[in-house]
PDB file of C-alpha atoms and ligand atoms in Angstrom:
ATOM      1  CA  UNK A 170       0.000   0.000   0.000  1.00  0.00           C
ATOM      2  CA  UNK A 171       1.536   3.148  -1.158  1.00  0.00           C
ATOM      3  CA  UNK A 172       1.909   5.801   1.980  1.00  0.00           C
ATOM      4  CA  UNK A 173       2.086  10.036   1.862  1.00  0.00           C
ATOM      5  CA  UNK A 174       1.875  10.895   5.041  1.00  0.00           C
ATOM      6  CA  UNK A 175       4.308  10.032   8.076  1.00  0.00           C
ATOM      7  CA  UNK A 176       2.197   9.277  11.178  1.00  0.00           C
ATOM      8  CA  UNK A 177       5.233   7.706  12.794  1.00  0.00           C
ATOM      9  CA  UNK A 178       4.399   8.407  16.632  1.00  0.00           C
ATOM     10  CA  UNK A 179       0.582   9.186  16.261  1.00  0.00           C
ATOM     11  CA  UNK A 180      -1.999   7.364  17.861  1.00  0.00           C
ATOM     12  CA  UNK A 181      -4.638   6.443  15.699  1.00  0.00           C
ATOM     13  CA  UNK A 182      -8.355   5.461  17.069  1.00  0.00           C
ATOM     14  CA  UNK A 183     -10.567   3.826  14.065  1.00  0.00           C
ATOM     15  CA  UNK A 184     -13.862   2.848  15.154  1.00  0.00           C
ATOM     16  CA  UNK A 185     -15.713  -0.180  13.370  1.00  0.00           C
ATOM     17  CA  UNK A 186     -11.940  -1.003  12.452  1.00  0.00           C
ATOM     18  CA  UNK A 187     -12.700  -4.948  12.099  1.00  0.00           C
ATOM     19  CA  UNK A 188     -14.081  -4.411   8.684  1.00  0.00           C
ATOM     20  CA  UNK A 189     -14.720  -2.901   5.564  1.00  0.00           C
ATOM     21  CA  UNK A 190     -13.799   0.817   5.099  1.00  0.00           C
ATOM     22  CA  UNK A 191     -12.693   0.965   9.142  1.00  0.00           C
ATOM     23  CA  UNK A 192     -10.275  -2.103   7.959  1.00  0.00           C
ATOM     24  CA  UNK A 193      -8.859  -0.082   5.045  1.00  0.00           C
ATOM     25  CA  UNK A 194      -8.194   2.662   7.417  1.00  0.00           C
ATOM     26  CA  UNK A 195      -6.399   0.652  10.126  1.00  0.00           C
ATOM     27  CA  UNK A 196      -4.511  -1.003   7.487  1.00  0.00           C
ATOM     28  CA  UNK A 197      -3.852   2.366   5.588  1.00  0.00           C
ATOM     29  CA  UNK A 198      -2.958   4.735   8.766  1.00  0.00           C
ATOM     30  CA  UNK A 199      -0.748   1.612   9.943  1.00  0.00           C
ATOM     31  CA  UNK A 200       1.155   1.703   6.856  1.00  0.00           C
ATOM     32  CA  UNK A 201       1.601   5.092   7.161  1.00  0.00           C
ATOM     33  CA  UNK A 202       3.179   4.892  10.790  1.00  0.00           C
ATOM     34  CA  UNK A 203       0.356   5.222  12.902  1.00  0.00           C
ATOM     35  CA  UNK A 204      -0.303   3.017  16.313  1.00  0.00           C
ATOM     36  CA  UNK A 205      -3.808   1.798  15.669  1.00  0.00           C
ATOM     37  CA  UNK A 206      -6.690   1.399  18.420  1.00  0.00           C
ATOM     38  CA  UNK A 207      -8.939  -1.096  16.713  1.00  0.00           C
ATOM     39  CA  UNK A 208     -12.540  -0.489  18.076  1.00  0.00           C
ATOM     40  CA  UNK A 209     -15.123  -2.764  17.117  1.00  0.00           C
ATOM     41  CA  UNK A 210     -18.008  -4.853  19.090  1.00  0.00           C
ATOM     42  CA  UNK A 211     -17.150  -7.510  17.387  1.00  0.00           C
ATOM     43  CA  UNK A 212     -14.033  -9.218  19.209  1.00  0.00           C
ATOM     44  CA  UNK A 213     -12.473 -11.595  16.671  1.00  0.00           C
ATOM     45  CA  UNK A 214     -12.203  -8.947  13.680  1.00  0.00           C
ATOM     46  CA  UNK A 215     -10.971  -6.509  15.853  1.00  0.00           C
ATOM     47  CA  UNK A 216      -8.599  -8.904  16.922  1.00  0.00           C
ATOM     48  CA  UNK A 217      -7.354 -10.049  13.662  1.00  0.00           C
ATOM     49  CA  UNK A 218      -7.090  -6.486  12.361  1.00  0.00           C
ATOM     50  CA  UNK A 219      -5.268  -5.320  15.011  1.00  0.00           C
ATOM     51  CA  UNK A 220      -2.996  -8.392  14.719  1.00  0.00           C
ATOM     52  CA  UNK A 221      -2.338  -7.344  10.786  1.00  0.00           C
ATOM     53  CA  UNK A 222      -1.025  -4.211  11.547  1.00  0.00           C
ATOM     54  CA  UNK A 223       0.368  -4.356  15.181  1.00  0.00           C
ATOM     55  CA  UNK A 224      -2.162  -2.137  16.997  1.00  0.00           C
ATOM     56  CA  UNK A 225      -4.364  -2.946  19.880  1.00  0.00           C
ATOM     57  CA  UNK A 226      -7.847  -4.336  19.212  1.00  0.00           C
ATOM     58  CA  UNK A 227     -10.374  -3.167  21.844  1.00  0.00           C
ATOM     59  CA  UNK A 228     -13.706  -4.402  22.015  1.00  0.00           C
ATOM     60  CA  UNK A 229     -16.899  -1.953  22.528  1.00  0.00           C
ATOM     61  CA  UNK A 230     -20.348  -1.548  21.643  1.00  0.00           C
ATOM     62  CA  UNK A 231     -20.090   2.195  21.603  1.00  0.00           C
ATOM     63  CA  UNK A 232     -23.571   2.400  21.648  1.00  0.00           C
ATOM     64  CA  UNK A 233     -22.703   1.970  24.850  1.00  0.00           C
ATOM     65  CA  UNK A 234     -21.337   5.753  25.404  1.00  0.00           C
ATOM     66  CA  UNK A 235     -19.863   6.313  28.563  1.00  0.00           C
ATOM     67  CA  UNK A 236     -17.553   3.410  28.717  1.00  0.00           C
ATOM     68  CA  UNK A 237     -16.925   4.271  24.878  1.00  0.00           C
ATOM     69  CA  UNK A 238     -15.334   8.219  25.689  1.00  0.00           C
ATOM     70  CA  UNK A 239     -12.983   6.278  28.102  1.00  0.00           C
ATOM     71  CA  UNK A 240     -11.269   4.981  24.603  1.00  0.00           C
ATOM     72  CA  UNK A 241     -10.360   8.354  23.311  1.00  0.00           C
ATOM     73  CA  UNK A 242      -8.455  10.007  26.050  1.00  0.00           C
ATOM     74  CA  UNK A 243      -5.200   9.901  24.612  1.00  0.00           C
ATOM     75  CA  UNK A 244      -5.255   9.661  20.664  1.00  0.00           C
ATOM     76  CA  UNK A 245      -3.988  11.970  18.394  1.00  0.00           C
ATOM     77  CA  UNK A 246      -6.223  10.563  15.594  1.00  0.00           C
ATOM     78  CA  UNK A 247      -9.727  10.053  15.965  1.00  0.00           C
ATOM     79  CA  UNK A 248     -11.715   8.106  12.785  1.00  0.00           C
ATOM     80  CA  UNK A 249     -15.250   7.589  13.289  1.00  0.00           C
ATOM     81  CA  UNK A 250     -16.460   5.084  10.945  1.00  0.00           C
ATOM     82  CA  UNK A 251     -18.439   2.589  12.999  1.00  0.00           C
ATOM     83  CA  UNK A 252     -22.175   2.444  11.227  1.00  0.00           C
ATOM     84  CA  UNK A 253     -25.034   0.863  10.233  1.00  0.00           C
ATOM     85  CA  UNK A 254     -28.106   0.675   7.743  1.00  0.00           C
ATOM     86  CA  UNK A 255     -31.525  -0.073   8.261  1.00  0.00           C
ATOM     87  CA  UNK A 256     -34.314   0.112   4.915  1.00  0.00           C
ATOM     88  CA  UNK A 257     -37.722   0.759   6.168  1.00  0.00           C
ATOM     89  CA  UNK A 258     -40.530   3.317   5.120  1.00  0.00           C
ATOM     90  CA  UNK A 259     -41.066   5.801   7.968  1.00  0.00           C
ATOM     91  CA  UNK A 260     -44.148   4.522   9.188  1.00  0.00           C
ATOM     92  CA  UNK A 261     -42.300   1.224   9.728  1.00  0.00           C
ATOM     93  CA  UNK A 262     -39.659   2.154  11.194  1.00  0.00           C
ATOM     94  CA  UNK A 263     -38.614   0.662  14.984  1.00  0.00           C
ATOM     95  CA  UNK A 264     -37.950   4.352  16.833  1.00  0.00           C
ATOM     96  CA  UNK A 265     -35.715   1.867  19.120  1.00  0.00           C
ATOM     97  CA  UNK A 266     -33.452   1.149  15.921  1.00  0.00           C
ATOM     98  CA  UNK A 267     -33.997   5.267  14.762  1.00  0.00           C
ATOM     99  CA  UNK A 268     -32.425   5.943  18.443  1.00  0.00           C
ATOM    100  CA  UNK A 269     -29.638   3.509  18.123  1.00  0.00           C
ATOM    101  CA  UNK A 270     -28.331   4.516  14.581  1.00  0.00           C
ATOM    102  CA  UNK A 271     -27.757   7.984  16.178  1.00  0.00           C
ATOM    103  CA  UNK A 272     -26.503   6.840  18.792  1.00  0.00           C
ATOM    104  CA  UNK A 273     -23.898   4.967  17.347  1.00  0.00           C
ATOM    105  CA  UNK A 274     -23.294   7.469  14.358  1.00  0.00           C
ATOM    106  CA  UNK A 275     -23.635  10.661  16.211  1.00  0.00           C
ATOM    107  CA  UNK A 276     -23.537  10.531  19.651  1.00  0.00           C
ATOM    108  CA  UNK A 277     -21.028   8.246  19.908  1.00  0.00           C
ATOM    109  CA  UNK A 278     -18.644  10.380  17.530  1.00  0.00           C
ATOM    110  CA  UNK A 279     -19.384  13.194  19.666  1.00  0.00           C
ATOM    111  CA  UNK A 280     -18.278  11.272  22.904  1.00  0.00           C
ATOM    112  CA  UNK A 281     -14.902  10.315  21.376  1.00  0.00           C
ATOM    113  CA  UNK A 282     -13.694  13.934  19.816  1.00  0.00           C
ATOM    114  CA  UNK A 283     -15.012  15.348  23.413  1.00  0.00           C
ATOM    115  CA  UNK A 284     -12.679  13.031  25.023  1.00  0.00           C
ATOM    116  CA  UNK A 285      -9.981  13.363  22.592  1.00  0.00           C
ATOM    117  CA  UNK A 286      -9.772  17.076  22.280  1.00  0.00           C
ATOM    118  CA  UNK A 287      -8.429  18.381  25.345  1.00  0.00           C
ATOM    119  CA  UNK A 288      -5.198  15.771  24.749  1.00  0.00           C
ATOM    120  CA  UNK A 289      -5.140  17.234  21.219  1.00  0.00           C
ATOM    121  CA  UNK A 290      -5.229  21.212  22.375  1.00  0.00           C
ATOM    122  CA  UNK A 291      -2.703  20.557  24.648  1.00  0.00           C
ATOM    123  CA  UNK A 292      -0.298  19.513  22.022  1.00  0.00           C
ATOM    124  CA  UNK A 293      -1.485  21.659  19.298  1.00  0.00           C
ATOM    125  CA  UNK A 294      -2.177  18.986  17.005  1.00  0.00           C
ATOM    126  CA  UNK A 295      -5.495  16.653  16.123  1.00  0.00           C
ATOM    127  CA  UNK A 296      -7.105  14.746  13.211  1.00  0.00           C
ATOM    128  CA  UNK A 297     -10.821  13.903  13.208  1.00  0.00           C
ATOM    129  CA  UNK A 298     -11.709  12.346  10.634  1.00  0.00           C
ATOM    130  CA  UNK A 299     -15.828  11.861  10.234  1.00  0.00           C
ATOM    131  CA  UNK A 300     -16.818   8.550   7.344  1.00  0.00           C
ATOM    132  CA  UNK A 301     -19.760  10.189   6.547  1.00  0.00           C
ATOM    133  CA  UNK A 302     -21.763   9.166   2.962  1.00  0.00           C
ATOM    134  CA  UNK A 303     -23.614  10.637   0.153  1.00  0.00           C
ATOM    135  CA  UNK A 304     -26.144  10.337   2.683  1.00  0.00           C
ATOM    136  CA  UNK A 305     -24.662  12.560   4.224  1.00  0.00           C
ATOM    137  CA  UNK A 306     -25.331  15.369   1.396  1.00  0.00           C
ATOM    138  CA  UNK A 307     -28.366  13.766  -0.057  1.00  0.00           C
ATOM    139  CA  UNK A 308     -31.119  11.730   0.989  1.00  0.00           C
ATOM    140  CA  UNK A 309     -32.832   8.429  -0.248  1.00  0.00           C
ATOM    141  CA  UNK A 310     -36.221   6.950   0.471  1.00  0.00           C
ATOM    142  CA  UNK A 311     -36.404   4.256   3.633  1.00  0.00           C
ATOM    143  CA  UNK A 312     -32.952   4.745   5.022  1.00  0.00           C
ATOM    144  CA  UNK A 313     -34.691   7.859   7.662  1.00  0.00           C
ATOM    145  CA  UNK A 314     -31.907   7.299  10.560  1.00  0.00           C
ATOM    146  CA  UNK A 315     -29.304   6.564   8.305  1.00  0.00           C
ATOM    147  CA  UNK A 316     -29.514   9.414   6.552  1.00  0.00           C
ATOM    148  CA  UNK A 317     -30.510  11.727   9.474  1.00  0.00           C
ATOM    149  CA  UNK A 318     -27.242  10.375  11.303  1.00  0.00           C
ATOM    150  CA  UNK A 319     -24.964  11.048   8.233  1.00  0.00           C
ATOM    151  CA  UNK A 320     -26.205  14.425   7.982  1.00  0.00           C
ATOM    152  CA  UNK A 321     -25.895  15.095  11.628  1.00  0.00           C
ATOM    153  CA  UNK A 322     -22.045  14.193  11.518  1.00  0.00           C
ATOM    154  CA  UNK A 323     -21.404  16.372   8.307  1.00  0.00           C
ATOM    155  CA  UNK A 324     -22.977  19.336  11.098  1.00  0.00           C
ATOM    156  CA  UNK A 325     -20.807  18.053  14.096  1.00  0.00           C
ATOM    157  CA  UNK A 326     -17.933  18.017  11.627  1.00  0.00           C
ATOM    158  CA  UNK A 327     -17.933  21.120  11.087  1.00  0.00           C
ATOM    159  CA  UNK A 328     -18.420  22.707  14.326  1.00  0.00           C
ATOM    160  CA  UNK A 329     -15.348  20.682  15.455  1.00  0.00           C
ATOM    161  CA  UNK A 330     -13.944  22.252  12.447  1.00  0.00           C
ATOM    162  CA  UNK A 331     -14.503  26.127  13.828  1.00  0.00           C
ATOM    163  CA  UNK A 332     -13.481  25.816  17.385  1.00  0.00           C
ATOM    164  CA  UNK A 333     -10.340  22.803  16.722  1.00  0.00           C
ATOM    165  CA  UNK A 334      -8.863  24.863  13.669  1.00  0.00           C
ATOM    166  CA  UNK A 335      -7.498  27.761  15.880  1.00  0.00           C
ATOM    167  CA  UNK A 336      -6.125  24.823  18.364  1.00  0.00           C
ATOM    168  CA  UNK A 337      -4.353  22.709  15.810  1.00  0.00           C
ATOM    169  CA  UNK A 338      -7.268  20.310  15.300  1.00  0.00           C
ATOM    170  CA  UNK A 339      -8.959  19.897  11.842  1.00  0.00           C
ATOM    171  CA  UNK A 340     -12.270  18.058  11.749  1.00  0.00           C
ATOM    172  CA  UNK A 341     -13.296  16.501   8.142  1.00  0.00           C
ATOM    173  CA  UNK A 342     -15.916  14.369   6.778  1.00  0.00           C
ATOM    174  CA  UNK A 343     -15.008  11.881   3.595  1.00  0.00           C
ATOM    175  CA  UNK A 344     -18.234  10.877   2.234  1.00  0.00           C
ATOM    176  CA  UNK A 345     -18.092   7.722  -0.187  1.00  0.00           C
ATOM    177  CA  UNK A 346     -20.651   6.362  -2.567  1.00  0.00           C
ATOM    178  CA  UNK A 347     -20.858   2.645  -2.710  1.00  0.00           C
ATOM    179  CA  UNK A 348     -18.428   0.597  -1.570  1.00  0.00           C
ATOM    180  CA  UNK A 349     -17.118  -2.978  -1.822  1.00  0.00           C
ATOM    181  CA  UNK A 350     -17.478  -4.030   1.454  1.00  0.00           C
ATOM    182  CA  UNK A 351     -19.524  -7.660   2.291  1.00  0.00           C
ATOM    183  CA  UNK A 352     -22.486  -5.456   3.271  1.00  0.00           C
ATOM    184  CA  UNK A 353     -23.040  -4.076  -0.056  1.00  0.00           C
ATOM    185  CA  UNK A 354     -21.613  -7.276  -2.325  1.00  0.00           C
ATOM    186  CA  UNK A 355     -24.535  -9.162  -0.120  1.00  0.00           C
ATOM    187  CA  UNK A 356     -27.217  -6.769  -0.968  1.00  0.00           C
ATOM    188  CA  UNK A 357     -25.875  -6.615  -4.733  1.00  0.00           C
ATOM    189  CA  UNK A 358     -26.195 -10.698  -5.007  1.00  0.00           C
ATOM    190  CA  UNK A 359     -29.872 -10.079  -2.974  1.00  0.00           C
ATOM    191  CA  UNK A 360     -30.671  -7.543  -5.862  1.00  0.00           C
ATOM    192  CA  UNK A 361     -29.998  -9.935  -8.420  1.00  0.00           C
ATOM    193  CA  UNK A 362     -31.343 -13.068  -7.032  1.00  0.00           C
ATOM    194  CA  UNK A 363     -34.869 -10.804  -6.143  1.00  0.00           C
ATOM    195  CA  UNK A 364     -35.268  -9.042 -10.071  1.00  0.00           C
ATOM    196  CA  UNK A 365     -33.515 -11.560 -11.985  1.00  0.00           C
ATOM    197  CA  UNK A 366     -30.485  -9.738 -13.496  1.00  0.00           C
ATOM    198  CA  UNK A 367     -27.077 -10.080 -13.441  1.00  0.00           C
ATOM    199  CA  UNK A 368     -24.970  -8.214 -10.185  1.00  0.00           C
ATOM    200  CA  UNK A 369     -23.409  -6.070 -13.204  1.00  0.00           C
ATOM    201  CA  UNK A 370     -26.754  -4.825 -13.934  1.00  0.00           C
ATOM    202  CA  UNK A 371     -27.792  -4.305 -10.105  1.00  0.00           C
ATOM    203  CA  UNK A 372     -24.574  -2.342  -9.394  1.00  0.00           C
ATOM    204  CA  UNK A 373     -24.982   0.353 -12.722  1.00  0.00           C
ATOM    205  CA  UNK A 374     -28.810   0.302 -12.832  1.00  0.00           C
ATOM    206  CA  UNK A 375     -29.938   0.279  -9.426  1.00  0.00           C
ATOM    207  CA  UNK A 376     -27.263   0.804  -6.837  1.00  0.00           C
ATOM    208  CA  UNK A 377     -25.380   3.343  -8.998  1.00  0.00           C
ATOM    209  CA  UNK A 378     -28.279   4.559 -11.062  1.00  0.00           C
ATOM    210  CA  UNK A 379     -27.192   8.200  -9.907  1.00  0.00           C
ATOM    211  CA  UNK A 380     -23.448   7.855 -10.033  1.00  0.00           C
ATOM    212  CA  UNK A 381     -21.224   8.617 -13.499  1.00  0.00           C
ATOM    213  CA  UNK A 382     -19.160   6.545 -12.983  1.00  0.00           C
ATOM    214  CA  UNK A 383     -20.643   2.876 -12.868  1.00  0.00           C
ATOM    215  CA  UNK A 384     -18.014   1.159 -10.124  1.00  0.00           C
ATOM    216  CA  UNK A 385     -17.915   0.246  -6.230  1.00  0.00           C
ATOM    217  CA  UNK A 386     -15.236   2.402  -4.308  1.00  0.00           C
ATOM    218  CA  UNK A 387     -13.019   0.310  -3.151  1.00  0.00           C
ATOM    219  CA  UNK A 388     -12.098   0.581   0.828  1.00  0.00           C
ATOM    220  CA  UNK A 389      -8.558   0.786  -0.065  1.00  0.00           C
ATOM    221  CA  UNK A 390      -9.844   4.500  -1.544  1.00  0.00           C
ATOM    222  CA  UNK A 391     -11.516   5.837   0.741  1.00  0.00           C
ATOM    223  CA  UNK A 392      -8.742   4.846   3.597  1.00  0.00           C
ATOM    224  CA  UNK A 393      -6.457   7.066   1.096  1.00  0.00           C
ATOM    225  CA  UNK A 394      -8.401  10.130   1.519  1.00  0.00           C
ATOM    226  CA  UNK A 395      -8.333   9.632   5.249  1.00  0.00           C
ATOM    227  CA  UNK A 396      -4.790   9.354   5.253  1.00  0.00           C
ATOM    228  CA  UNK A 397      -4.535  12.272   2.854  1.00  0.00           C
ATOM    229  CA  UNK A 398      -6.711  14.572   5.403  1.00  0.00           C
ATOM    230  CA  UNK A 399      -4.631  13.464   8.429  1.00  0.00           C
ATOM    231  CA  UNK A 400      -1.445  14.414   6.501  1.00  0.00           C
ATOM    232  CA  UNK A 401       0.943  17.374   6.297  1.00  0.00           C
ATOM    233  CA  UNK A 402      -0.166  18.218   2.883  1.00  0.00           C
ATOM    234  CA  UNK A 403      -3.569  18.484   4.446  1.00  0.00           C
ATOM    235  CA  UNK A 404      -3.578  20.909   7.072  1.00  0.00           C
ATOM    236  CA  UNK A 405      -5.531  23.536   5.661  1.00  0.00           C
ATOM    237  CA  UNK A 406      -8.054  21.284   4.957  1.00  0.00           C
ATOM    238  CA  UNK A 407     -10.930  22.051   7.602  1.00  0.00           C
ATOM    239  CA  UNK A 408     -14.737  21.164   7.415  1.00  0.00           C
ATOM    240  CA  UNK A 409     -14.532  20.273   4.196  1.00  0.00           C
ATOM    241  CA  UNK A 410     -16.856  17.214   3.336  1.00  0.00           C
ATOM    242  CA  UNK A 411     -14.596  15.365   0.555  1.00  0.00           C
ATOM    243  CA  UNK A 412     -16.864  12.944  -1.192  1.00  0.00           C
ATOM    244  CA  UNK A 413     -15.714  10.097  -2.903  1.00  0.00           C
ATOM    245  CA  UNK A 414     -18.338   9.263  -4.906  1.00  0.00           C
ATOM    246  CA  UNK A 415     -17.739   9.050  -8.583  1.00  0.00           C
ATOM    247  CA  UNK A 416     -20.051  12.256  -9.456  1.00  0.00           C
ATOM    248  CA  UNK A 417     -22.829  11.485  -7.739  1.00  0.00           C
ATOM    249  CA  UNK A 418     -23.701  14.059  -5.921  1.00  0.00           C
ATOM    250  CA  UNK A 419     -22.484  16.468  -8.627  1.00  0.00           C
ATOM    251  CA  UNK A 420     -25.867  15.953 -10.608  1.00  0.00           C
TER     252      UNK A 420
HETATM  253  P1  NAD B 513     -19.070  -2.812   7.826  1.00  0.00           P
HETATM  254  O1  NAD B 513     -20.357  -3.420   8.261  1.00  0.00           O
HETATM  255  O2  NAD B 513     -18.182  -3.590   6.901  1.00  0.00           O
HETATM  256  O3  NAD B 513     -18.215  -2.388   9.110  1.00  0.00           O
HETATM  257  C1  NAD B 513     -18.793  -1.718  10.183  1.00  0.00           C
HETATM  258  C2  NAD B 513     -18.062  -2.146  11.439  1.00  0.00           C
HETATM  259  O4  NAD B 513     -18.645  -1.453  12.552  1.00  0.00           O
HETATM  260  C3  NAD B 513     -18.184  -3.639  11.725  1.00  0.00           C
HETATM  261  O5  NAD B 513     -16.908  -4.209  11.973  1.00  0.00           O
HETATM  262  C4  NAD B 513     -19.085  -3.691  12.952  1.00  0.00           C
HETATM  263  O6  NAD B 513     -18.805  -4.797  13.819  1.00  0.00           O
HETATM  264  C5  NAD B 513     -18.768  -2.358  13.615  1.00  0.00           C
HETATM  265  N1  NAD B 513     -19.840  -1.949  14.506  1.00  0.00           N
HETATM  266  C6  NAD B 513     -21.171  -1.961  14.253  1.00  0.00           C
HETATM  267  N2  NAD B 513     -21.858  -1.570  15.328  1.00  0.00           N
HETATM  268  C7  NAD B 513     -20.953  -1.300  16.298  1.00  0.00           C
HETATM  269  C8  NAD B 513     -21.054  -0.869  17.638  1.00  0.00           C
HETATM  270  N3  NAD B 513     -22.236  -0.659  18.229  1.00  0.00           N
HETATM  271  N4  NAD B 513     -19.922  -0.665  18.352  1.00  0.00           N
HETATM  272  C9  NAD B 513     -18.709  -0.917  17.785  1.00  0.00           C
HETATM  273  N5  NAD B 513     -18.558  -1.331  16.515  1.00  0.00           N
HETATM  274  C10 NAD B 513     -19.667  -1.524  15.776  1.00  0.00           C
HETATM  275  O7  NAD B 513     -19.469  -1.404   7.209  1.00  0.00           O
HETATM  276  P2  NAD B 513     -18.737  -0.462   6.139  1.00  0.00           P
HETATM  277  O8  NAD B 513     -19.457  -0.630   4.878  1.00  0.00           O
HETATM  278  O9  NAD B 513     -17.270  -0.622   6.182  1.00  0.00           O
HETATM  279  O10 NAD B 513     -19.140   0.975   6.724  1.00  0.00           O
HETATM  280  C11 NAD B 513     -18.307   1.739   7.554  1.00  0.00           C
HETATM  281  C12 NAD B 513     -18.791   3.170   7.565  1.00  0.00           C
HETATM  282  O11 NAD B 513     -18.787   3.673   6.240  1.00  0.00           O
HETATM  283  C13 NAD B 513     -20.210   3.358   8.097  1.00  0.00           C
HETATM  284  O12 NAD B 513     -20.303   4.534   8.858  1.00  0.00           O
HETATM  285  C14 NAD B 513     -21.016   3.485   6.822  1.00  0.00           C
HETATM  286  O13 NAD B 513     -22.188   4.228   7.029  1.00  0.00           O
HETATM  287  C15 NAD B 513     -20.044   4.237   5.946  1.00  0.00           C
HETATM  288  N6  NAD B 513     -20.316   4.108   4.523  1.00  0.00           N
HETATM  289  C16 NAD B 513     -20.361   2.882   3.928  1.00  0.00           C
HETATM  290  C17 NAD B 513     -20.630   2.804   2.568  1.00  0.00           C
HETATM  291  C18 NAD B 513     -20.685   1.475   1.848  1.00  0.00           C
HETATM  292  O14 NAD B 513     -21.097   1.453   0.703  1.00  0.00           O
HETATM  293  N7  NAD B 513     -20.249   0.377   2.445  1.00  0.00           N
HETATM  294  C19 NAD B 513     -20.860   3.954   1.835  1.00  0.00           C
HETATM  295  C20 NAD B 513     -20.805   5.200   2.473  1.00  0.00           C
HETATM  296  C21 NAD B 513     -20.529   5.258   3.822  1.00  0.00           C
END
């Protein structure tokens, strides 16, 4: 994996780290020097992650919030990436799983930067970095929480943005379209199986009917613009919401 920035001495904290995108990241920021704090609830990913790249895998539900801003306390990096989906129409939808979803995606978030920042001022130097979505720009039908959560980050983004930019800390958002993860190669094979087509046709006519560019982002892609926004090259780059989305929300 090719590296730009040195975040030899940095601690790292990447939150849903045992898989998809989270993976990437611990994988990328590793590569790039960091010490990686592998968060996850589930405790043999986390494990094996933080195995691959020498970190320390910690195991959390961080819907579980005050025993998750105990993790942050001393990190110089904060990634929050942890997330879920649920597809329901409104009138459907379990307010249980609504209150979860921002719990996990916003509230949680907001736990970890509170605990991290003071560490951060004191040294004069911080990264958050927010995995938000498209979602997080534009909405779709049935995903409510999701949706509501993602936009809710791109706003907590940015206030960490205004009052960590005069301290040292920048606060960003990367917002992917679709990406290969197992979570959307299972829906794609779902798709399929459910209209009959091929998973070619499911990706560029249904999942990426919007996009320009007719292709999954890979993890590996997204971890890069992490990396890029926790680099040196990077530092004027404040509540900015990068999306890497093929186009898609440029229509
Ligand atoms: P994933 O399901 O592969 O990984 C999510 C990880 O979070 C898992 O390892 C899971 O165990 C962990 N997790 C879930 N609930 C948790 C909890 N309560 N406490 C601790 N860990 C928990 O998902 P992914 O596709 O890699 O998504 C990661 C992030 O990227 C999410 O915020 C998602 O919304 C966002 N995103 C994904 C896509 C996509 O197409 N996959 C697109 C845009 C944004």
């Amino acid at each position: 994996m090719s590296s730009t920035a040195d975040l030899s001495g940095k601690v790292a904290l990447v939150t849903g780290a045992g898989s998809g995108i989270g993976r990437a990241c611990a994988l990328r920021l590793a590569a790039d020097g960091a010490h990686v704090r592998v968060v996850d609830i589930d405790q043999d990913t986390a494990k094996a992650v933080a195995d691959t790249v020498g970190g320390a895998a910690v195991v959390a539900d961080l819907t579980d919030l005050d025993p998750a801003s105990a993790l942050a306390a001393d990190v110089d990096i904060v990634v929050n990436n942890a997330g879920v989906q649920t597809v329901s129409p409104i009138e459907d939808f379990p307010p249980e799983r609504f209150s979860m979803m921002l719990r996990l995606m916003v509230e949680a978030p907001f736990r970890l930067v509170r605990a991290a920042l003071p560490h951060m001022y004191a040294q004069g130097w911080g990264r958050v970095v927010n995995i938000s979505s498209v979602h997080g720009l534009r909405a779709s039908a049935f995903k409510s929480a999701y949706v509501t959560a993602k936009h809710g980050i791109e706003g907590f983004s940015k206030v960490v943005a205004l009052e960590g930019g005069p301290r040292g800390v920048t606060s960003n958002c990367i917002s992917p379209g679709y990406v290969r993860t197992p979570l959307v190669e299972n829906q794609i094979a779902a798709q399929a199986e459910t209209h009959g087509i091929s998973t070619d046709q499911v990706i560029e006519e249904v999942l990426l009917a919007r996009s320009p560019i007719k292709r999954l982002v890979e993890p590996a892609e997204v971890a890069a613009a992490v990396a890029y926004v926790c680099g040196p090259d990077a530092s004027f780059i404040n509540g900015a919401s990068i999306t890497v989305d093929g186009g898609w929300t440029a229509g």
